[in-house]
Amino acid sequence: MTDSISKGSAARIVDEIDRARAQEYALLATLLTRSPDAQLLSRIAGLRGDASAIGMAHIALADAARRTDQERAAREFFALFAGLGDVALLPYASHYLAETLYGRPLVRVRETLDGLGIEKIAERTEPEDHAGFLCEIMAGLASGGIAAPDGADRDFFERHLSPWIKRFFIDLERAKSADFYASVGALGHTFIDIEAEAFAPPA
């Protein structure tokens, strides 16, 4: 979905935790970019969890996937992200931070992407401050798929996700037209809390 071109940055070491983080971001990126097809819903329905906050969010998402199907998920996605009026959500940093579209937050994202050597492919029509696009970049940074120096994922998170994306996930979780996607919102805000705590400086 993106073209990443290294500008001489050394790839960092990726451990099991980073791979797990990348998988969470990749799942969120996919679900925020398009409605899930039957195959993806089946895979999500097989998620397992535990008593941790993220484990419980996985269990809830799996349950939601078993309650829906491809057609219902597609209608829900359209209502949430392409509908009209107060029902639709605007998953953009510019909307949450500047109360506009194509605002300064988008400019800042583009500047950071340019520094990382990343270009959006022509087929992608959404601006780069879209929540799904930002999660996709975080997946690439966490997995090492985007060559970047140590700490690039922390820097990207703190600059472009931390100021607003939890509020978006909470809005998604509480949206009147959300059913399956309410669980996506719950997973997103739970995971962002974990990321923020992990990136926080030591007390």
Short mmCIF file of C-alpha atoms in Angstrom, two decimals:
data_model
loop_
_atom_site.label_atom_id
_atom_site.label_comp_id
_atom_site.label_asym_id
_atom_site.label_seq_id
_atom_site.Cartn_x
_atom_site.Cartn_y
_atom_site.Cartn_z
CA MET A 1 0.00 0.00 0.00
CA THR A 2 2.99 2.24 0.36
CA ASP A 3 6.32 2.44 -1.42
CA SER A 4 9.17 2.60 1.09
CA ILE A 5 12.60 3.67 -0.08
CA SER A 6 15.47 3.60 2.38
CA LYS A 7 17.59 6.72 2.57
CA GLY A 8 20.52 5.03 4.21
CA SER A 9 18.88 4.27 7.55
CA ALA A 10 19.95 1.07 9.20
CA ALA A 11 17.26 -1.51 9.82
CA ARG A 12 16.77 -2.09 13.52
CA ILE A 13 16.56 -5.39 15.35
CA VAL A 14 13.01 -6.75 15.45
CA ASP A 15 12.06 -9.00 18.35
CA GLU A 16 8.93 -11.02 19.15
CA ILE A 17 7.22 -8.09 20.84
CA ASP A 18 7.80 -5.84 17.85
CA ARG A 19 6.41 -8.51 15.52
CA ALA A 20 3.30 -8.76 17.69
CA ARG A 21 2.95 -4.97 17.68
CA ALA A 22 3.28 -4.94 13.91
CA GLN A 23 0.51 -7.53 13.61
CA GLU A 24 -1.84 -5.43 15.76
CA TYR A 25 -1.14 -2.33 13.70
CA ALA A 26 -1.52 -4.24 10.43
CA LEU A 27 -4.90 -5.64 11.51
CA LEU A 28 -6.14 -2.18 12.52
CA ALA A 29 -4.79 -0.68 9.28
CA THR A 30 -6.64 -3.25 7.20
CA LEU A 31 -9.94 -2.88 9.04
CA LEU A 32 -9.80 0.92 8.88
CA THR A 33 -8.97 0.91 5.17
CA ARG A 34 -11.57 -1.53 3.87
CA SER A 35 -14.39 -3.71 5.14
CA PRO A 36 -13.34 -7.29 5.93
CA ASP A 37 -14.13 -10.04 3.46
CA ALA A 38 -15.31 -13.50 4.50
CA GLN A 39 -11.76 -14.86 4.69
CA LEU A 40 -10.55 -12.10 6.98
CA LEU A 41 -13.64 -12.39 9.19
CA SER A 42 -12.96 -16.12 9.51
CA ARG A 43 -9.38 -15.44 10.56
CA ILE A 44 -10.47 -12.82 13.07
CA ALA A 45 -13.09 -15.20 14.47
CA GLY A 46 -10.23 -17.55 15.32
CA LEU A 47 -8.39 -15.03 17.48
CA ARG A 48 -7.61 -16.21 20.99
CA GLY A 49 -7.17 -14.09 24.08
CA ASP A 50 -6.44 -14.14 27.78
CA ALA A 51 -7.30 -12.11 30.88
CA SER A 52 -5.13 -9.16 29.87
CA ALA A 53 -6.75 -6.03 28.45
CA ILE A 54 -5.51 -6.77 24.93
CA GLY A 55 -6.48 -10.42 25.29
CA MET A 56 -10.03 -9.49 26.25
CA ALA A 57 -10.19 -7.08 23.30
CA HIS A 58 -9.15 -9.93 20.99
CA ILE A 59 -11.87 -12.17 22.44
CA ALA A 60 -14.49 -9.46 21.93
CA LEU A 61 -13.35 -8.85 18.35
CA ALA A 62 -13.46 -12.57 17.58
CA ASP A 63 -16.99 -12.79 18.99
CA ALA A 64 -18.04 -9.80 16.88
CA ALA A 65 -16.57 -11.41 13.76
CA ARG A 66 -18.61 -14.56 14.39
CA ARG A 67 -21.80 -12.47 14.72
CA THR A 68 -21.45 -10.70 11.37
CA ASP A 69 -20.78 -11.55 7.75
CA GLN A 70 -19.11 -9.88 4.78
CA GLU A 71 -22.23 -8.05 3.60
CA ARG A 72 -23.20 -6.69 7.00
CA ALA A 73 -19.62 -5.62 7.70
CA ALA A 74 -19.52 -3.82 4.34
CA ARG A 75 -22.74 -1.93 5.10
CA GLU A 76 -21.42 -1.00 8.53
CA PHE A 77 -18.11 0.20 7.10
CA PHE A 78 -19.92 2.36 4.56
CA ALA A 79 -22.22 3.85 7.19
CA LEU A 80 -19.31 4.66 9.49
CA PHE A 81 -16.78 6.01 7.03
CA ALA A 82 -18.63 7.00 3.86
CA GLY A 83 -22.08 7.92 5.14
CA LEU A 84 -23.50 11.38 5.48
CA GLY A 85 -24.38 13.51 8.47
CA ASP A 86 -23.47 13.02 12.10
CA VAL A 87 -23.28 9.23 11.78
CA ALA A 88 -20.10 9.16 9.71
CA LEU A 89 -16.66 9.37 11.28
CA LEU A 90 -13.72 11.27 9.83
CA PRO A 91 -10.60 9.20 10.64
CA TYR A 92 -8.07 11.94 9.92
CA ALA A 93 -5.56 13.67 12.15
CA SER A 94 -6.44 17.00 10.52
CA HIS A 95 -10.08 16.61 11.54
CA TYR A 96 -9.28 15.78 15.16
CA LEU A 97 -6.43 18.23 15.65
CA ALA A 98 -7.34 21.14 13.37
CA GLU A 99 -11.08 20.65 12.79
CA THR A 100 -10.51 20.66 9.05
CA LEU A 101 -9.32 18.33 6.31
CA TYR A 102 -5.95 18.58 4.55
CA GLY A 103 -4.65 20.70 7.40
CA ARG A 104 -1.29 21.21 9.07
CA PRO A 105 -1.30 17.72 10.67
CA LEU A 106 -1.35 16.23 7.16
CA VAL A 107 1.57 18.45 6.14
CA ARG A 108 3.55 17.24 9.15
CA VAL A 109 2.84 13.59 8.29
CA ARG A 110 3.98 14.14 4.72
CA GLU A 111 7.17 15.78 5.92
CA THR A 112 7.94 12.80 8.16
CA LEU A 113 7.16 10.31 5.39
CA ASP A 114 9.48 12.18 3.06
CA GLY A 115 12.24 11.94 5.65
CA LEU A 116 11.67 8.20 5.87
CA GLY A 117 11.72 7.84 2.10
CA ILE A 118 8.09 6.72 1.89
CA GLU A 119 5.77 7.62 -0.95
CA LYS A 120 2.06 6.82 -1.12
CA ILE A 121 1.19 4.73 -4.16
CA ALA A 122 -1.10 6.32 -6.72
CA GLU A 123 -3.95 3.89 -6.04
CA ARG A 124 -4.34 5.20 -2.50
CA THR A 125 -6.79 8.09 -2.58
CA GLU A 126 -7.04 8.84 1.15
CA PRO A 127 -4.72 11.53 2.55
CA GLU A 128 -1.78 10.29 4.56
CA ASP A 129 -3.16 11.40 7.92
CA HIS A 130 -5.89 8.73 7.67
CA ALA A 131 -5.89 6.48 10.76
CA GLY A 132 -5.52 3.35 8.64
CA PHE A 133 -2.55 4.76 6.75
CA LEU A 134 -0.82 5.81 9.96
CA CYS A 135 -1.34 2.34 11.48
CA GLU A 136 0.11 0.86 8.31
CA ILE A 137 3.24 2.97 8.68
CA MET A 138 3.54 1.93 12.33
CA ALA A 139 3.26 -1.72 11.27
CA GLY A 140 6.11 -1.21 8.84
CA LEU A 141 8.27 0.55 11.40
CA ALA A 142 7.60 -2.04 14.11
CA SER A 143 8.25 -5.00 11.80
CA GLY A 144 11.35 -3.55 10.18
CA GLY A 145 9.60 -3.54 6.81
CA ILE A 146 10.38 0.18 6.65
CA ALA A 147 14.09 0.76 7.12
CA ALA A 148 14.49 3.36 9.84
CA PRO A 149 16.78 4.09 12.79
CA ASP A 150 16.06 2.92 16.33
CA GLY A 151 13.29 4.95 17.90
CA ALA A 152 11.62 5.87 14.62
CA ASP A 153 8.44 4.05 15.64
CA ARG A 154 8.34 5.93 18.96
CA ASP A 155 8.89 9.25 17.22
CA PHE A 156 6.23 8.56 14.60
CA PHE A 157 3.75 7.43 17.25
CA GLU A 158 4.31 10.44 19.47
CA ARG A 159 4.14 12.94 16.61
CA HIS A 160 1.32 11.57 14.50
CA LEU A 161 -0.83 9.12 16.48
CA SER A 162 -0.64 9.88 20.20
CA PRO A 163 -2.23 13.37 20.03
CA TRP A 164 -5.53 12.13 18.59
CA ILE A 165 -5.96 8.52 17.54
CA LYS A 166 -7.24 7.21 20.88
CA ARG A 167 -10.09 9.72 20.68
CA PHE A 168 -10.92 8.40 17.23
CA PHE A 169 -10.98 4.79 18.44
CA ILE A 170 -13.25 5.75 21.34
CA ASP A 171 -15.57 7.53 18.90
CA LEU A 172 -15.59 4.40 16.75
CA GLU A 173 -16.33 2.20 19.75
CA ARG A 174 -19.29 4.41 20.72
CA ALA A 175 -20.67 5.12 17.24
CA LYS A 176 -24.39 4.41 16.96
CA SER A 177 -24.01 2.47 13.70
CA ALA A 178 -21.06 0.40 14.98
CA ASP A 179 -21.48 -3.28 15.84
CA PHE A 180 -18.48 -5.25 14.59
CA TYR A 181 -16.55 -1.99 14.37
CA ALA A 182 -17.31 -1.15 17.99
CA SER A 183 -15.00 -4.03 18.85
CA VAL A 184 -12.43 -2.70 16.39
CA GLY A 185 -12.58 0.63 18.23
CA ALA A 186 -12.20 -1.11 21.59
CA LEU A 187 -9.17 -3.03 20.36
CA GLY A 188 -7.67 0.14 18.92
CA HIS A 189 -7.99 2.23 22.03
CA THR A 190 -6.75 -0.62 24.25
CA PHE A 191 -3.72 -1.16 22.04
CA ILE A 192 -2.94 2.56 21.83
CA ASP A 193 -3.01 2.74 25.63
CA ILE A 194 -0.44 -0.08 25.75
CA GLU A 195 1.74 1.64 23.17
CA ALA A 196 1.59 4.98 24.99
CA GLU A 197 2.58 3.33 28.27
CA ALA A 198 5.46 1.47 26.60
CA PHE A 199 6.76 4.65 24.98
CA ALA A 200 6.39 6.78 28.11
CA PRO A 201 9.69 7.82 29.73
CA PRO A 202 10.56 6.05 32.98
CA ALA A 203 9.12 7.68 36.08
#
